[in-house]
PDB file of C-alpha atoms in Angstrom:
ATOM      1  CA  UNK A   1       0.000   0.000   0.000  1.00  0.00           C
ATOM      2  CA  UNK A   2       1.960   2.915  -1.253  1.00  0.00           C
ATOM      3  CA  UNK A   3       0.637   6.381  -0.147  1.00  0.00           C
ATOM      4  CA  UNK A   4       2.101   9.636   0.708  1.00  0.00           C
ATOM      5  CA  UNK A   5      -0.551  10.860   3.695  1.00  0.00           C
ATOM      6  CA  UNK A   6      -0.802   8.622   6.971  1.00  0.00           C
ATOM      7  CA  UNK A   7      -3.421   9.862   9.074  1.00  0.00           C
ATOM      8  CA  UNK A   8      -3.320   8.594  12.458  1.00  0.00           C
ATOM      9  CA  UNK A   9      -5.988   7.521  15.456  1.00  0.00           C
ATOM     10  CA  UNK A  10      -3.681   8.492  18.950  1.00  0.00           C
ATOM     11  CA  UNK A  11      -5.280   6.127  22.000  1.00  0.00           C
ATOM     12  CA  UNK A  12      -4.831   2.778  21.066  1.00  0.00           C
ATOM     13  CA  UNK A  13      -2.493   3.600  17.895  1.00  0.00           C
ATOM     14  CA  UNK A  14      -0.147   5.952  19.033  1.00  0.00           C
ATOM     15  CA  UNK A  15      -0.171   5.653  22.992  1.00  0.00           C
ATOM     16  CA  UNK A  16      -2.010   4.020  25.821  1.00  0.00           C
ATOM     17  CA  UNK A  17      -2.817   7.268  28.324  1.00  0.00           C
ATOM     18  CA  UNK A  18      -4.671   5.253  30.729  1.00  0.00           C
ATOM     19  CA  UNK A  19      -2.433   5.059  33.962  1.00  0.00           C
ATOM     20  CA  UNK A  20      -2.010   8.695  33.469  1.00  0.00           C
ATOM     21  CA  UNK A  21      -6.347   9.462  33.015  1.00  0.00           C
ATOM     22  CA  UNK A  22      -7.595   6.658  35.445  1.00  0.00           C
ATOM     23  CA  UNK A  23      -5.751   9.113  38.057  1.00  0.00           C
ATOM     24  CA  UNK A  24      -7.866  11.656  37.212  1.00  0.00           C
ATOM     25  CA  UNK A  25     -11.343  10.142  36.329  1.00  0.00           C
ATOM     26  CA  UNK A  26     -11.061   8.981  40.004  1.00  0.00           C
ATOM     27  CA  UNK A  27     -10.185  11.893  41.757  1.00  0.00           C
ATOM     28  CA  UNK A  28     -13.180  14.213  40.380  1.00  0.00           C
ATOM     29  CA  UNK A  29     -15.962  11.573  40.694  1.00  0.00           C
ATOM     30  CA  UNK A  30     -14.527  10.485  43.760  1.00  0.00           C
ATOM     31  CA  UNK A  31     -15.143  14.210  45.038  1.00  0.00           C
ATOM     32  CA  UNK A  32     -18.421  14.441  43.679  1.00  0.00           C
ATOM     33  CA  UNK A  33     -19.202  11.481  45.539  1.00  0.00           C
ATOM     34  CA  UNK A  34     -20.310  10.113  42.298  1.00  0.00           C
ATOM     35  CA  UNK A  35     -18.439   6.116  41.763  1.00  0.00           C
ATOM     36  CA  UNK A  36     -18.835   3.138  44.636  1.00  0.00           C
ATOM     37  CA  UNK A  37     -15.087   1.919  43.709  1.00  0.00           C
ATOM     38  CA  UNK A  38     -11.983   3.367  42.185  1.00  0.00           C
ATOM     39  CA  UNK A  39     -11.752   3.032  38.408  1.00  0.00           C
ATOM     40  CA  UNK A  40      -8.968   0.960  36.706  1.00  0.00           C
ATOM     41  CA  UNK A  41      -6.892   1.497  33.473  1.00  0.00           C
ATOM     42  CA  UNK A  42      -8.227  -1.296  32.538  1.00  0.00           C
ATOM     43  CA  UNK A  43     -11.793  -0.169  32.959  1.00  0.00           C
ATOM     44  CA  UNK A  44     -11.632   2.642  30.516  1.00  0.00           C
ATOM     45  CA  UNK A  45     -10.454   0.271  27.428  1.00  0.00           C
ATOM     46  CA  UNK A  46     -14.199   0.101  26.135  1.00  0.00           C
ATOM     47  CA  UNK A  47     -14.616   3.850  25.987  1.00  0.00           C
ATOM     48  CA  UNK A  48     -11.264   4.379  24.670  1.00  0.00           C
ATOM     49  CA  UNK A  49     -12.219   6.090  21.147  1.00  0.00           C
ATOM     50  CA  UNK A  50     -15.098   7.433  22.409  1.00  0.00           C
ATOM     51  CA  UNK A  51     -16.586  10.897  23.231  1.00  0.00           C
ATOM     52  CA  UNK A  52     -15.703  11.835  26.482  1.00  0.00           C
ATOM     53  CA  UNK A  53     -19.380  13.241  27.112  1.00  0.00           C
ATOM     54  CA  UNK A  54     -20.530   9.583  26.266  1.00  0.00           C
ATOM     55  CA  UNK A  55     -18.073   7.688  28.646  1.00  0.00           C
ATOM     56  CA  UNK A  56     -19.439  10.394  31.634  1.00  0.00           C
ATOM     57  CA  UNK A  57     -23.061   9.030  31.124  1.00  0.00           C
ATOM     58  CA  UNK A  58     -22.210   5.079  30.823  1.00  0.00           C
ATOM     59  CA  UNK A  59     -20.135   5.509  33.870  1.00  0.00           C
ATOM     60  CA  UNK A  60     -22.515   7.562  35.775  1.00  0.00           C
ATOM     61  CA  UNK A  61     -26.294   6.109  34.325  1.00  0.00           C
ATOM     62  CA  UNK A  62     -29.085   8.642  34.648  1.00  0.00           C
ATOM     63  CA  UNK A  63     -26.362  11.866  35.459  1.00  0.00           C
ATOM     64  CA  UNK A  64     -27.968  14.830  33.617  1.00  0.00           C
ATOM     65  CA  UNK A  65     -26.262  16.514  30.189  1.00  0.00           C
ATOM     66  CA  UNK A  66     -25.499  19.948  32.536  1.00  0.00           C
ATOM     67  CA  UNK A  67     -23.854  17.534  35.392  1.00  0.00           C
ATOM     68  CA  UNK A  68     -21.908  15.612  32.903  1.00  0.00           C
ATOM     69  CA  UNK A  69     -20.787  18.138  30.920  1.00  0.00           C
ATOM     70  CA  UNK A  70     -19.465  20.311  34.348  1.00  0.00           C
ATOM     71  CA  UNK A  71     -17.657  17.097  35.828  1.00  0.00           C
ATOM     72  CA  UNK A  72     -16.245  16.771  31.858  1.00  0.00           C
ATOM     73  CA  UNK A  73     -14.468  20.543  32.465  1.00  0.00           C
ATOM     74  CA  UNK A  74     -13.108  19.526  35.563  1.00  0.00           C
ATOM     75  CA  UNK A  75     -11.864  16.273  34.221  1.00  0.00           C
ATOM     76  CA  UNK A  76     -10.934  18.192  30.560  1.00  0.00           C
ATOM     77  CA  UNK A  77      -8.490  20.904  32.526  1.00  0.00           C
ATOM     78  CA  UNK A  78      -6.602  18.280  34.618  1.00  0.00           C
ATOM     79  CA  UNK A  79      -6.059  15.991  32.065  1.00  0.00           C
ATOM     80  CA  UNK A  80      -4.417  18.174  29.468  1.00  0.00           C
ATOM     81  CA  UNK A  81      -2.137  19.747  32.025  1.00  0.00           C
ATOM     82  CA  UNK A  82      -0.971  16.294  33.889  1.00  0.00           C
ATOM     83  CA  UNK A  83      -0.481  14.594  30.042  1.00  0.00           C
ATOM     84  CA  UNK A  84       1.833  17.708  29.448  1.00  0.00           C
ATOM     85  CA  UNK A  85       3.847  17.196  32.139  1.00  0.00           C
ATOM     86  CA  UNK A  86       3.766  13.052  32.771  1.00  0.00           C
ATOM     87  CA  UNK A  87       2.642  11.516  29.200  1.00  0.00           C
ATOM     88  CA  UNK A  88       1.275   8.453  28.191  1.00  0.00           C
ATOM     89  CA  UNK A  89       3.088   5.347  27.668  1.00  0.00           C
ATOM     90  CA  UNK A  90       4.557   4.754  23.981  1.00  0.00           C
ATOM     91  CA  UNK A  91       3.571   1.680  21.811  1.00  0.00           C
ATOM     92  CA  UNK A  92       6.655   0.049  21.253  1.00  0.00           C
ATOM     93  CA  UNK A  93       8.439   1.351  18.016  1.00  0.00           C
ATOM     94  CA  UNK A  94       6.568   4.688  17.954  1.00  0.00           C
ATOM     95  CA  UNK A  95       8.869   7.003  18.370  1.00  0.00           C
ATOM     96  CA  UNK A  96      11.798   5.630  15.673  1.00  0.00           C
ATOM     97  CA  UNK A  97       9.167   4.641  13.190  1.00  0.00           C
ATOM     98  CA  UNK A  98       7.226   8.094  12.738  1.00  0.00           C
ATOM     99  CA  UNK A  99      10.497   9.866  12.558  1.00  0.00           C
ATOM    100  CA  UNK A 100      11.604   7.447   9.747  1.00  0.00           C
ATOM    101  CA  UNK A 101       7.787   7.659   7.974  1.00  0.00           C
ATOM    102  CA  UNK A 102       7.943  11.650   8.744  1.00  0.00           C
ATOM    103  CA  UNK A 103      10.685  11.887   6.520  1.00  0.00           C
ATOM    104  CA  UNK A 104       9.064  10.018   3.549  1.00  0.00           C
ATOM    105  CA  UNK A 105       5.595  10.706   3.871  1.00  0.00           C
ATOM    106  CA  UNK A 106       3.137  13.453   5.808  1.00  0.00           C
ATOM    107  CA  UNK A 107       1.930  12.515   8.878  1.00  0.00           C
ATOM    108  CA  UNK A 108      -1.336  13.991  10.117  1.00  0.00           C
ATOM    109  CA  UNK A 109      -3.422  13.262  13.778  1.00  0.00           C
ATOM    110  CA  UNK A 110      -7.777  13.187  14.045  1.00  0.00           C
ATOM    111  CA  UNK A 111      -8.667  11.895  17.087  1.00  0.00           C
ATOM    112  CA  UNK A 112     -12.221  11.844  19.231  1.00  0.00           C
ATOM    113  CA  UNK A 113     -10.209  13.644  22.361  1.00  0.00           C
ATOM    114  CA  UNK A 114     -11.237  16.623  23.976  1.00  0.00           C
ATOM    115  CA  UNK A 115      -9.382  20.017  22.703  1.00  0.00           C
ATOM    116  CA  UNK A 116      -5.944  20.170  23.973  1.00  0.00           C
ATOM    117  CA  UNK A 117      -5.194  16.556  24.440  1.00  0.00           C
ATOM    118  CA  UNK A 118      -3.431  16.450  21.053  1.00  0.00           C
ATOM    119  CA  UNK A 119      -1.230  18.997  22.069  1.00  0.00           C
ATOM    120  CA  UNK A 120      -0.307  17.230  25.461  1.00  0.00           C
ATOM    121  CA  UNK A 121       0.701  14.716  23.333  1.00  0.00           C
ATOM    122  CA  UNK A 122       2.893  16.771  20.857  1.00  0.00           C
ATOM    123  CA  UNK A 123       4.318  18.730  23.638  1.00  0.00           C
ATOM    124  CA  UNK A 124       5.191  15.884  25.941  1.00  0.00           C
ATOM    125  CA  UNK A 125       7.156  13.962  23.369  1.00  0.00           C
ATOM    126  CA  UNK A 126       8.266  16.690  21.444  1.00  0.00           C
ATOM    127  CA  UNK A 127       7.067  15.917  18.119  1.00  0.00           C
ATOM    128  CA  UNK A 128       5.474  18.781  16.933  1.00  0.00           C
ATOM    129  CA  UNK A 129       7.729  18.603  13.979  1.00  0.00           C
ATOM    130  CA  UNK A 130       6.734  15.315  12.436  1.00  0.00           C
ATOM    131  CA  UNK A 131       3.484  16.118  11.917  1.00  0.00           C
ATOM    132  CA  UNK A 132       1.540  18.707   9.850  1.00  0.00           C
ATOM    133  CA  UNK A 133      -1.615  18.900  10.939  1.00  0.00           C
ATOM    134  CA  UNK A 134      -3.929  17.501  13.663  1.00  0.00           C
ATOM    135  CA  UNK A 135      -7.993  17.948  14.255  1.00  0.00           C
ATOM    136  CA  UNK A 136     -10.227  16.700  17.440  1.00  0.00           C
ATOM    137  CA  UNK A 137     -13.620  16.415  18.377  1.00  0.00           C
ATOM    138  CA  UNK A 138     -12.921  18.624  21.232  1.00  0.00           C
ATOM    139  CA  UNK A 139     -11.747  21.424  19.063  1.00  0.00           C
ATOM    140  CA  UNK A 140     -14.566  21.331  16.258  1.00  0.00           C
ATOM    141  CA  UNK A 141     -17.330  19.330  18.013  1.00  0.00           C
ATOM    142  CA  UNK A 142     -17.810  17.009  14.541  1.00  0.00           C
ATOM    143  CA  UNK A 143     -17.137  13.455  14.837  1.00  0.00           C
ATOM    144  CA  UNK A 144     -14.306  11.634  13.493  1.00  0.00           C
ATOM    145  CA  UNK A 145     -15.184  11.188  10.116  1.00  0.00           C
ATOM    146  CA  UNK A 146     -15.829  14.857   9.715  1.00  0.00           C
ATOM    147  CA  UNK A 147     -12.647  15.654  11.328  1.00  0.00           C
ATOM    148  CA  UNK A 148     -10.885  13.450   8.668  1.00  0.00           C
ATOM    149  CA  UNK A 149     -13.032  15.204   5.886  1.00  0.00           C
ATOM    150  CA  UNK A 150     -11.618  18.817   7.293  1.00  0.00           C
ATOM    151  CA  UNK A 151      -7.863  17.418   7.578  1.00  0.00           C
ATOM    152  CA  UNK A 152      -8.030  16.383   3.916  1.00  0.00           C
ATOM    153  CA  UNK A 153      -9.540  19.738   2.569  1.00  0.00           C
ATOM    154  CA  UNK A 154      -7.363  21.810   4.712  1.00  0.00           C
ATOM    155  CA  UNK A 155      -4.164  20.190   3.277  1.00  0.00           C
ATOM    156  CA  UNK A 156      -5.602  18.606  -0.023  1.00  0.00           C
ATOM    157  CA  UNK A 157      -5.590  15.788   0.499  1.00  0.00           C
ATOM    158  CA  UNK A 158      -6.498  13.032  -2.367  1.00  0.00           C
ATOM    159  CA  UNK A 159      -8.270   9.427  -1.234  1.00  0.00           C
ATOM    160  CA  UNK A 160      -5.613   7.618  -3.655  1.00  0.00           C
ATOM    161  CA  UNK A 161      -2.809   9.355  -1.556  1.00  0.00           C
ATOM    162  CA  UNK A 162      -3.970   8.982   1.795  1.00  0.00           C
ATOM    163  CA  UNK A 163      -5.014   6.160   4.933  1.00  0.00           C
ATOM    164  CA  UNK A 164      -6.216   6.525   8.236  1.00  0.00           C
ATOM    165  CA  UNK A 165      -5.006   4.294  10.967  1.00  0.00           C
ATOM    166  CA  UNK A 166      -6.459   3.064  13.885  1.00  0.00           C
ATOM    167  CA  UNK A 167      -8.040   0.211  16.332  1.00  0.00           C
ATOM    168  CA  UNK A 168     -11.700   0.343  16.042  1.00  0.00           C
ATOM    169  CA  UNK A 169     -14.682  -0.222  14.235  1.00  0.00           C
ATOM    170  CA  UNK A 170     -15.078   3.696  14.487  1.00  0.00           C
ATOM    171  CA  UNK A 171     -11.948   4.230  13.130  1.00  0.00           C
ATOM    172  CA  UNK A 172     -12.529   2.262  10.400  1.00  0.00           C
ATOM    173  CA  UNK A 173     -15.958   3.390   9.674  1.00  0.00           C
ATOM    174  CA  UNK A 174     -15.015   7.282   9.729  1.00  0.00           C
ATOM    175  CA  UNK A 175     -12.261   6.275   7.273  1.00  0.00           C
ATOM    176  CA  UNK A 176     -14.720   4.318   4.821  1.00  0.00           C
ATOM    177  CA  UNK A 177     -17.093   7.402   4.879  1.00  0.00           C
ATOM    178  CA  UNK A 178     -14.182   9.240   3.375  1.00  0.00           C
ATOM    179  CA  UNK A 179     -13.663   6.876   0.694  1.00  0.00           C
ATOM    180  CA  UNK A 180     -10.261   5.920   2.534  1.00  0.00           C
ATOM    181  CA  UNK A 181      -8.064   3.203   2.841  1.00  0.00           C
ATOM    182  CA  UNK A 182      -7.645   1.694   6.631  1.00  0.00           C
ATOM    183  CA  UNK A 183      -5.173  -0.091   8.664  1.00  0.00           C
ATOM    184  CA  UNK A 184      -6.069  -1.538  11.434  1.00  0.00           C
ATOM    185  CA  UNK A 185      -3.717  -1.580  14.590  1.00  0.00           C
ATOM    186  CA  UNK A 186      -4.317  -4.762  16.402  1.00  0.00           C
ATOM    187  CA  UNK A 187      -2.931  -4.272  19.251  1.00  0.00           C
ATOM    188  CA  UNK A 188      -4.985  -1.482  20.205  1.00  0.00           C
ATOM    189  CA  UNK A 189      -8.227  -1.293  22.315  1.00  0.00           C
ATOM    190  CA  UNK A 190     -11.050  -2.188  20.013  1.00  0.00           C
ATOM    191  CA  UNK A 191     -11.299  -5.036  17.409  1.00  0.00           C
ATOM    192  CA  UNK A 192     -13.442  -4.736  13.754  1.00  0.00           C
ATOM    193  CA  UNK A 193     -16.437  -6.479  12.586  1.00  0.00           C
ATOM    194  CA  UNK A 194     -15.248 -10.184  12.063  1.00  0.00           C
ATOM    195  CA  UNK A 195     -16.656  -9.767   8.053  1.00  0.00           C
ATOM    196  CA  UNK A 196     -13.672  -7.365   7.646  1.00  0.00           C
ATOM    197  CA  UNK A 197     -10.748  -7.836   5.947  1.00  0.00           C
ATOM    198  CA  UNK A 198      -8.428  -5.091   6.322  1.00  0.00           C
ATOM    199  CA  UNK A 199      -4.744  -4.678   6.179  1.00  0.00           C
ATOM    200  CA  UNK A 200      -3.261  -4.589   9.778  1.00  0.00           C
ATOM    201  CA  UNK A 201      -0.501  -4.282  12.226  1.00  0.00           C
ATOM    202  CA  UNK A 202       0.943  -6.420  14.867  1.00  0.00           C
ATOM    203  CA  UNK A 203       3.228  -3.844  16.015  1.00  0.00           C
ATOM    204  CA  UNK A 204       3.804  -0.138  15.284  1.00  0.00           C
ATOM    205  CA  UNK A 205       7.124  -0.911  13.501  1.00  0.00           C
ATOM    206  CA  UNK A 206       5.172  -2.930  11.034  1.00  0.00           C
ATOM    207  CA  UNK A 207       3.761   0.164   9.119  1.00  0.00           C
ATOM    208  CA  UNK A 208       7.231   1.208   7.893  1.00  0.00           C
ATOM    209  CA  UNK A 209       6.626  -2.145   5.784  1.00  0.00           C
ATOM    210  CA  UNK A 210       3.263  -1.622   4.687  1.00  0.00           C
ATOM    211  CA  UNK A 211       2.959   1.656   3.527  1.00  0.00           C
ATOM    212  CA  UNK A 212       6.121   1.939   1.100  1.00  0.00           C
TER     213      UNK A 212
END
């Protein structure tokens, strides 16, 4: 699959943030009084992907839109300044393989995150300079394939030049409505409808080999 544009899914693709989060997530509800027992990483692997306004109301059934969306600033502001500062953890390979691809091909972020998170992630690992453009939910309030639509426009993008990657059935679905390409990261946090048969990854390092 030779293309020039990689457009890239972060949680689940890039890096697993969920030590760092779970942290967090715990502290507000826990002083709103609003969870019976702490949350764990591995709790949040079903909503990783997801809006964060939609993880607030399956955690918290029956919560109101004006409750959820206050406990979602709190959560919001902590998260993007503790990510600046401690990071998520690195898939394995991340790091050397973008700055190999980034010199070959244009690497571009759309993720479902709030507004900010993106950066958190640029800023922590420095890598601001491998990649060209980003978009989130958070920032434009469109979902992901919309997003993907506005990435493409803004840099012009063609569908013959051009895949998104990720590790869920949303990922792949946003990409498809886009008339894209997909490669799907296995090791991630979601898996794709078992009538799929997409191209995919076993480890991060394996994209250098699939995409030249």
């Amino acid at each position: 699959m030779k293309t020039k544009n990689l457009i890239f899914d972060l949680d689940g693709t890039l890096w697993d943030s969920r030590v760092t989060i779970i942290k967090i997530w715990n502290e507000v509800l826990g002083r709103h009084q609003l969870i019976q027992r702490e949350l764990k990483p591995e709790d949040m692997d079903q909503y990783m992907g997801l809006l964060a306004h939609d993880i607030v109301k399956d955690i918290i059934p029956g919560i109101s839109d004006l409750q959820a969306q206050e406990l979602l600033s709190e959560i919001v502001a902590e998260e993007n300044k503790t990510l600046h500062l401690q990071g998520g953890i690195l898939y394995d390979g991340v790091e050397n393989t973008l700055r190999s691809l980034a010199s070959t091909h244009s690497l571009f972020i759309v993720s479902n995150c709030q507004d900010g998170y993106i950066e958190s992630f640029l800023d922590y690992y420095q890598f601001h300079d491998m990649f060209v453009d980003f978009e989130s939910h958070g920032r434009t309030q469109k979902p992901k394939s919309e997003n993907i639509q506005l990435i493409m426009e803004r840099n012009k993008l063609s569908t013959e030049d051009s895949v998104y990657i990720g590790d869920t059935q949303t990922d792949y679905d946003s990409a498809k409505a886009n008339g894209l390409p997909f490669i799907f990261c296995t090791y991630g946090f979601g898996k794709l409808s078992d009538s799929l048969d997409e191209p995919s990854i076993l480890k991060f390092s394996d994209l250098s080999d699939i995409t030249n």
